[in-house]
Amino acid sequence: MRKPELLAPAGNLEKLKFAVLYGADAVYIGGQRFGLRSKAGNFSCEDMREGVEFSHAHGAKVFVAANIIAHNDDFAGMEEYFRTLYDIGIDAVIIADPAIIDVCRQAAPDLEIHLSTQASTTNWQAVKFWADEGIKRIVLAREVSLQEIREIKQNVSVEIEAFIHGAMCISYSGRCVLSNHMTNRDANRGGCAQSCRWQYDLFEEVEEQTDELPLFAEGDDAFTMSSKDLCMIEHVPEMIEAGVDSLKIEGRMKTAHYVATVVNAYRRVIDAYCENPKEFRFRPEWMDEILKAANRPITTAFYYGAPTAGDQIYGLPPKMAKYEFAGLVLDYDETAGIATIEQRTRFSVGQEVEFFGPKRENFKQVVTAIWDEEGAALVDANRPLQRVKLKVDRPVQPYDIMRKGEGILSLAGRP
């Protein structure tokens, strides 16, 4: 069974390391220019070098998004930027604008180019055009169905990348100017203000009246243009069978906990299916993991037909239990059964926590005691990045995550 690449987002160097350690075959990052996530942490050249070294040491690749829709004044320094990426060892760049593709080819002819989803590629003829232009991989528009992916792979021999998880844009392939209008922040040059997810009142214009009539009564739920989040974890086999070469997770602005949780869950599904497709059975705990990282209800978006009202968020979304990154395992004393933890959010004696990691089954326990680095007993770990020790019920290892939550998530809001 051909195993597809699992491609994960990395908004900064720490998230890159979590993505790789928790099972990503490749990560995509943004530099400090020319990308569509200007508010993400993004990478300096020094961070890129460290990220490439770390990823390559673990058998993973690093791609850089340079996918703005460029205006005339965006090209200054672009040639030097691509030459720097090539010298650093970046494996590929993700580009949407044909002019930027030309600049990259001239500046760094051996740097692999992937066509961004922002190019809105939705049919096999367009895929063939870009393949004939020498583009190594096409990241399909999010409006493409599974059947259309099958037809593309039947007609064109080129790598196909498709989103399997994450936020969906309400506008066609992200070609939105609502943020520009509302905030003067250009969504297609990296400044999207997520205006579609704001809450709005609606009004009806009435002839011969100077005032507009509100369509909502006081106390009604506000209107949004917000989409549910894409989640294809139950449909990974169909994505693989359709011929998708790279399964992409959205979320460079998400937390490290989100990246680790989602990557870990998809890694397990992909490996289980590819190991034995005929005997594969989807395990409910994989979906439970995904929901622990979710902050919106989920949908399959365009993969099985055009979305309906059921794929949008109207009014208040279903309540989702909140899970937080409580601590990062730094070390484990096997003889004493004590872990050294770096605190990320406050946790206390008597609180139930859950440990998970890339090479273990999850386990829950109650925190029975906490000690500081000098051995003094603590009631709680309440200082950011505080290093503490606590007794753990099972062996753990560095980069395992300890999280705290509010119980099991409801499946309310699923399509």
Tab-separated table of C-alpha atoms in Angstrom, residues 32-347:
chain	number	residue	atom	x	y	z
A	32	GLN	CA	8.894	36.676	7.544
A	33	ARG	CA	7.877	37.804	4.051
A	34	PHE	CA	5.682	36.731	1.130
A	35	GLY	CA	3.334	34.411	3.073
A	36	LEU	CA	-0.382	34.505	3.901
A	37	ARG	CA	-0.080	34.197	7.679
A	38	SER	CA	1.611	37.423	8.715
A	39	LYS	CA	0.269	37.047	12.279
A	40	ALA	CA	1.778	33.585	12.767
A	41	GLY	CA	5.078	33.333	14.618
A	42	ASN	CA	6.892	32.705	11.321
A	43	PHE	CA	10.562	31.882	10.921
A	44	SER	CA	13.737	33.896	10.801
A	45	CYS	CA	16.532	32.490	8.657
A	46	GLU	CA	18.222	31.180	11.797
A	47	ASP	CA	15.044	29.387	12.890
A	48	MET	CA	14.649	27.937	9.403
A	49	ARG	CA	18.164	26.503	9.521
A	50	GLU	CA	17.495	24.884	12.879
A	51	GLY	CA	14.104	23.635	11.715
A	52	VAL	CA	15.552	22.105	8.548
A	53	GLU	CA	18.368	20.451	10.497
A	54	PHE	CA	15.921	19.016	13.038
A	55	SER	CA	13.419	17.845	10.414
A	56	HIS	CA	15.992	16.243	8.139
A	57	ALA	CA	17.560	14.462	11.113
A	58	HIS	CA	14.145	12.890	11.738
A	59	GLY	CA	13.453	12.075	8.085
A	60	ALA	CA	10.977	14.918	7.485
A	61	LYS	CA	10.875	17.687	4.872
A	62	VAL	CA	10.307	21.426	5.231
A	63	PHE	CA	8.264	23.528	2.804
A	64	VAL	CA	7.982	27.332	2.900
A	65	ALA	CA	4.791	29.164	1.940
A	66	ALA	CA	5.401	32.169	-0.317
A	67	ASN	CA	1.823	32.284	-1.522
A	68	ILE	CA	0.774	35.930	-1.491
A	69	ILE	CA	-0.997	37.410	-4.510
A	70	ALA	CA	1.696	39.951	-5.297
A	71	HIS	CA	1.369	43.646	-6.087
A	72	ASN	CA	4.121	45.635	-7.800
A	73	ASP	CA	5.851	46.649	-4.596
A	74	ASP	CA	5.934	43.090	-3.216
A	75	PHE	CA	8.843	41.951	-5.402
A	76	ALA	CA	11.644	43.861	-3.704
A	77	GLY	CA	14.140	41.400	-2.216
A	78	MET	CA	12.310	38.338	-3.547
A	79	GLU	CA	15.193	36.872	-5.574
A	80	GLU	CA	17.549	37.044	-2.609
A	81	TYR	CA	14.872	35.465	-0.399
A	82	PHE	CA	14.531	32.398	-2.632
A	83	ARG	CA	18.292	31.996	-2.935
A	84	THR	CA	18.496	32.069	0.855
A	85	LEU	CA	15.791	29.402	1.170
A	86	TYR	CA	17.689	27.159	-1.228
A	87	ASP	CA	20.980	27.661	0.643
A	88	ILE	CA	19.256	26.836	3.950
A	89	GLY	CA	18.089	23.496	2.544
A	90	ILE	CA	14.338	24.104	2.252
A	91	ASP	CA	12.802	21.191	0.334
A	92	ALA	CA	10.139	23.142	-1.581
A	93	VAL	CA	8.310	26.460	-1.738
A	94	ILE	CA	4.539	26.871	-2.050
A	95	ILE	CA	3.597	29.622	-4.529
A	96	ALA	CA	0.339	30.889	-6.029
A	97	ASP	CA	1.362	33.819	-8.225
A	98	PRO	CA	2.834	32.940	-11.688
A	99	ALA	CA	5.174	35.930	-11.531
A	100	ILE	CA	6.588	34.726	-8.213
A	101	ILE	CA	7.089	31.283	-9.761
A	102	ASP	CA	9.212	32.915	-12.462
A	103	VAL	CA	11.240	34.864	-9.898
A	104	CYS	CA	11.892	31.687	-7.919
A	105	ARG	CA	12.994	29.774	-11.013
A	106	GLN	CA	15.427	32.477	-11.997
A	107	ALA	CA	16.841	32.959	-8.505
A	108	ALA	CA	16.942	29.301	-7.360
A	109	PRO	CA	16.334	27.008	-10.346
A	110	ASP	CA	16.819	23.821	-8.312
A	111	LEU	CA	14.324	24.791	-5.600
A	112	GLU	CA	11.194	22.623	-5.925
A	113	ILE	CA	7.934	24.520	-6.447
A	114	HIS	CA	4.471	23.472	-5.260
A	115	LEU	CA	1.412	25.315	-6.543
A	116	SER	CA	-0.566	26.808	-3.645
A	117	THR	CA	-4.242	26.164	-3.014
A	118	GLN	CA	-4.625	29.935	-3.532
A	119	ALA	CA	-4.269	29.274	-7.268
A	120	SER	CA	-7.772	27.715	-7.167
A	121	THR	CA	-6.939	24.605	-9.206
A	122	THR	CA	-10.161	22.605	-9.555
A	123	ASN	CA	-9.880	20.501	-12.755
A	124	TRP	CA	-7.473	18.100	-14.399
A	125	GLN	CA	-6.840	20.355	-17.408
A	126	ALA	CA	-5.523	23.098	-15.100
A	127	VAL	CA	-3.476	20.507	-13.205
A	128	LYS	CA	-1.999	19.323	-16.519
A	129	PHE	CA	-1.154	22.911	-17.474
A	130	TRP	CA	0.866	23.406	-14.302
A	131	ALA	CA	2.456	19.961	-14.593
A	132	ASP	CA	3.552	20.807	-18.146
A	133	GLU	CA	5.043	24.014	-16.722
A	134	GLY	CA	7.253	21.854	-14.520
A	135	ILE	CA	5.435	22.270	-11.220
A	136	LYS	CA	6.225	19.251	-9.055
A	137	ARG	CA	3.073	19.263	-6.912
A	138	ILE	CA	-0.390	20.832	-7.099
A	139	VAL	CA	-2.190	21.785	-3.884
A	140	LEU	CA	-5.816	21.529	-4.952
A	141	ALA	CA	-8.474	24.112	-4.216
A	142	ARG	CA	-10.613	23.201	-1.223
A	143	GLU	CA	-13.710	23.212	-3.424
A	144	VAL	CA	-12.661	19.965	-5.177
A	145	SER	CA	-14.635	16.776	-4.501
A	146	LEU	CA	-13.230	13.288	-3.988
A	147	GLN	CA	-14.629	12.211	-7.348
A	148	GLU	CA	-12.863	15.124	-9.037
A	149	ILE	CA	-9.599	14.109	-7.357
A	150	ARG	CA	-9.993	10.605	-8.790
A	151	GLU	CA	-10.508	12.054	-12.274
A	152	ILE	CA	-7.462	14.308	-11.900
A	153	LYS	CA	-5.238	11.375	-10.927
A	154	GLN	CA	-6.587	9.325	-13.836
A	155	ASN	CA	-5.645	12.047	-16.323
A	156	VAL	CA	-2.447	13.621	-15.003
A	157	SER	CA	0.703	12.100	-13.534
A	158	VAL	CA	1.713	14.674	-10.935
A	159	GLU	CA	1.762	14.851	-7.153
A	160	ILE	CA	-1.527	15.992	-5.624
A	161	GLU	CA	-1.853	17.574	-2.191
A	162	ALA	CA	-5.221	18.098	-0.513
A	163	PHE	CA	-6.411	19.438	2.822
A	164	ILE	CA	-7.810	16.901	5.263
A	165	HIS	CA	-8.217	18.987	8.416
A	166	GLY	CA	-8.567	22.534	9.669
A	167	ALA	CA	-10.313	25.840	9.173
A	168	MET	CA	-12.290	26.501	5.995
A	169	CYS	CA	-12.520	29.873	4.290
A	170	ILE	CA	-16.047	31.088	3.550
A	171	SER	CA	-14.806	32.615	0.294
A	172	TYR	CA	-13.848	30.712	-2.833
A	173	SER	CA	-10.293	29.415	-2.348
A	174	GLY	CA	-9.561	32.230	0.041
A	175	ARG	CA	-10.111	34.932	-2.570
A	176	CYS	CA	-11.769	37.279	-0.115
A	177	VAL	CA	-11.782	41.046	0.216
A	178	LEU	CA	-14.028	41.275	3.279
A	179	SER	CA	-11.022	41.802	5.552
A	180	ASN	CA	-9.777	44.568	3.253
A	181	HIS	CA	-13.153	46.294	3.418
A	182	MET	CA	-13.675	45.932	7.163
A	183	THR	CA	-10.161	46.500	8.493
A	184	ASN	CA	-7.958	47.576	5.573
A	185	ARG	CA	-5.981	44.348	6.082
A	186	ASP	CA	-5.371	42.475	2.822
A	187	ALA	CA	-6.269	38.794	3.188
A	188	ASN	CA	-4.375	37.920	0.009
A	189	ARG	CA	-1.177	39.538	1.241
A	190	GLY	CA	-1.111	37.919	4.673
A	191	GLY	CA	-3.352	40.169	6.769
A	192	CYS	CA	-6.736	38.413	7.043
A	193	ALA	CA	-8.737	39.666	10.038
A	194	GLN	CA	-11.192	36.710	9.928
A	195	SER	CA	-14.059	39.138	9.324
A	196	CYS	CA	-16.337	36.278	8.222
A	197	ARG	CA	-16.299	34.888	11.763
A	198	TRP	CA	-17.496	38.093	13.391
A	199	GLN	CA	-21.077	38.369	14.634
A	200	TYR	CA	-23.389	40.548	12.555
A	201	ASP	CA	-26.868	42.009	12.652
A	202	LEU	CA	-28.879	41.854	9.428
A	203	PHE	CA	-31.246	44.600	8.249
A	204	GLU	CA	-33.831	44.844	5.509
A	205	GLU	CA	-34.182	47.977	3.397
A	206	VAL	CA	-37.797	49.183	3.197
A	207	GLU	CA	-38.997	51.605	0.548
A	208	GLU	CA	-40.146	55.044	1.726
A	209	GLN	CA	-38.500	54.558	5.101
A	210	THR	CA	-35.287	56.135	6.215
A	211	ASP	CA	-34.588	53.451	8.810
A	212	GLU	CA	-33.784	49.844	8.018
A	213	LEU	CA	-35.763	47.066	9.705
A	214	PRO	CA	-33.692	44.666	11.808
A	215	LEU	CA	-34.234	41.024	10.878
A	216	PHE	CA	-33.240	39.798	14.329
A	217	ALA	CA	-35.124	40.455	17.530
A	218	GLU	CA	-33.222	41.547	20.596
A	219	GLY	CA	-31.596	38.524	22.158
A	220	ASP	CA	-31.554	36.465	18.935
A	221	ASP	CA	-28.336	34.735	17.957
A	222	ALA	CA	-26.155	36.916	15.760
A	223	PHE	CA	-25.460	36.019	12.147
A	224	THR	CA	-21.988	34.911	11.015
A	225	MET	CA	-20.482	33.728	7.745
A	226	SER	CA	-18.369	31.180	9.589
A	227	SER	CA	-17.758	27.692	8.234
A	228	LYS	CA	-17.373	24.595	10.343
A	229	ASP	CA	-13.877	23.101	10.347
A	230	LEU	CA	-12.848	20.406	7.888
A	231	CYS	CA	-12.245	16.941	9.376
A	232	MET	CA	-11.604	13.900	7.165
A	233	ILE	CA	-10.101	11.553	9.748
A	234	GLU	CA	-12.881	8.995	9.248
A	235	HIS	CA	-12.347	9.164	5.480
A	236	VAL	CA	-8.562	8.799	5.248
A	237	PRO	CA	-8.876	5.479	3.359
A	238	GLU	CA	-10.978	7.140	0.663
A	239	MET	CA	-8.457	9.971	0.334
A	240	ILE	CA	-5.641	7.459	-0.098
A	241	GLU	CA	-7.616	5.352	-2.572
A	242	ALA	CA	-8.433	8.482	-4.589
A	243	GLY	CA	-4.693	8.922	-5.122
A	244	VAL	CA	-3.883	11.904	-2.901
A	245	ASP	CA	-0.105	12.019	-2.435
A	246	SER	CA	0.011	14.464	0.477
A	247	LEU	CA	-2.624	14.851	3.210
A	248	LYS	CA	-2.440	18.401	4.551
A	249	ILE	CA	-3.465	19.750	7.949
A	250	GLU	CA	-4.283	23.464	8.209
A	251	GLY	CA	-3.264	25.532	11.221
A	252	ARG	CA	-0.013	27.504	11.335
A	253	MET	CA	-1.636	29.787	13.906
A	254	LYS	CA	-2.876	26.921	16.085
A	255	THR	CA	-1.276	25.881	19.376
A	256	ALA	CA	1.459	23.286	19.868
A	257	HIS	CA	-1.123	21.105	21.647
A	258	TYR	CA	-3.391	21.294	18.598
A	259	VAL	CA	-0.573	20.379	16.206
A	260	ALA	CA	0.628	17.442	18.310
A	261	THR	CA	-2.878	16.075	18.906
A	262	VAL	CA	-4.108	16.283	15.330
A	263	VAL	CA	-0.886	15.013	13.738
A	264	ASN	CA	-0.731	12.112	16.186
A	265	ALA	CA	-4.315	11.063	15.431
A	266	TYR	CA	-3.944	11.181	11.638
A	267	ARG	CA	-0.589	9.400	11.837
A	268	ARG	CA	-2.229	6.476	13.599
A	269	VAL	CA	-5.072	6.251	11.087
A	270	ILE	CA	-2.765	6.408	8.057
A	271	ASP	CA	-0.405	3.785	9.446
A	272	ALA	CA	-3.209	1.442	10.500
A	273	TYR	CA	-4.898	1.596	7.114
A	274	CYS	CA	-1.727	1.220	5.041
A	275	GLU	CA	-0.533	-1.693	7.161
A	276	ASN	CA	-3.640	-3.763	6.433
A	277	PRO	CA	-6.328	-2.103	4.289
A	278	LYS	CA	-8.623	-5.134	4.210
A	279	GLU	CA	-8.740	-5.482	7.986
A	280	PHE	CA	-8.823	-1.763	8.765
A	281	ARG	CA	-11.473	-0.573	11.214
A	282	PHE	CA	-11.790	3.010	12.353
A	283	ARG	CA	-11.324	3.325	16.112
A	284	PRO	CA	-13.566	5.795	17.999
A	285	GLU	CA	-10.649	6.972	20.139
A	286	TRP	CA	-9.060	8.538	17.049
A	287	MET	CA	-12.062	10.817	16.687
A	288	ASP	CA	-12.057	11.486	20.428
A	289	GLU	CA	-8.485	12.755	20.077
A	290	ILE	CA	-9.388	15.062	17.213
A	291	LEU	CA	-12.255	16.560	19.207
A	292	LYS	CA	-9.922	17.312	22.098
A	293	ALA	CA	-8.103	19.694	19.768
A	294	ALA	CA	-11.212	21.122	18.075
A	295	ASN	CA	-12.558	24.607	18.650
A	296	ARG	CA	-15.390	24.478	16.105
A	297	PRO	CA	-17.865	21.824	14.926
A	298	ILE	CA	-16.632	19.712	12.017
A	299	THR	CA	-17.655	19.002	8.439
A	300	THR	CA	-16.470	17.121	5.350
A	301	ALA	CA	-16.839	20.365	3.349
A	302	PHE	CA	-16.809	19.849	-0.443
A	303	TYR	CA	-15.548	16.267	-0.597
A	304	TYR	CA	-18.997	14.676	-0.899
A	305	GLY	CA	-20.868	17.481	-2.631
A	306	ALA	CA	-21.566	21.167	-2.255
A	307	PRO	CA	-21.834	22.302	1.385
A	308	THR	CA	-25.231	23.194	2.750
A	309	ALA	CA	-26.499	25.271	5.660
A	310	GLY	CA	-25.521	22.335	7.866
A	311	ASP	CA	-21.858	23.025	7.138
A	312	GLN	CA	-22.026	26.597	8.433
A	313	ILE	CA	-22.117	27.922	11.998
A	314	TYR	CA	-25.326	29.814	12.753
A	315	GLY	CA	-25.952	31.231	16.181
A	316	LEU	CA	-24.013	29.791	19.079
A	317	PRO	CA	-21.987	26.691	18.157
A	318	PRO	CA	-22.313	23.530	20.255
A	319	LYS	CA	-20.323	23.711	23.472
A	320	MET	CA	-16.939	22.064	23.042
A	321	ALA	CA	-15.042	20.886	26.105
A	322	LYS	CA	-11.730	22.653	26.486
A	323	TYR	CA	-8.460	20.770	26.750
A	324	GLU	CA	-5.309	22.673	27.637
A	325	PHE	CA	-1.604	22.015	27.340
A	326	ALA	CA	-0.735	21.730	31.036
A	327	GLY	CA	2.871	20.555	30.864
A	328	LEU	CA	5.665	19.188	28.696
A	329	VAL	CA	7.669	16.172	29.824
A	330	LEU	CA	11.376	17.039	29.918
A	331	ASP	CA	12.753	13.962	31.676
A	332	TYR	CA	11.714	10.751	33.428
A	333	ASP	CA	13.354	8.961	36.351
A	334	GLU	CA	12.435	5.325	35.728
A	335	THR	CA	13.623	4.134	39.149
A	336	ALA	CA	11.519	6.629	41.103
A	337	GLY	CA	8.666	6.902	38.572
A	338	ILE	CA	8.965	10.692	38.641
A	339	ALA	CA	8.699	12.991	35.640
A	340	THR	CA	10.201	16.446	35.233
A	341	ILE	CA	7.531	18.708	33.752
A	342	GLU	CA	7.729	22.165	32.215
A	343	GLN	CA	4.491	23.958	33.142
A	344	ARG	CA	2.451	25.480	30.293
A	345	THR	CA	-0.812	26.216	32.133
A	346	ARG	CA	-1.579	26.007	35.831
A	347	PHE	CA	-2.286	22.575	37.316
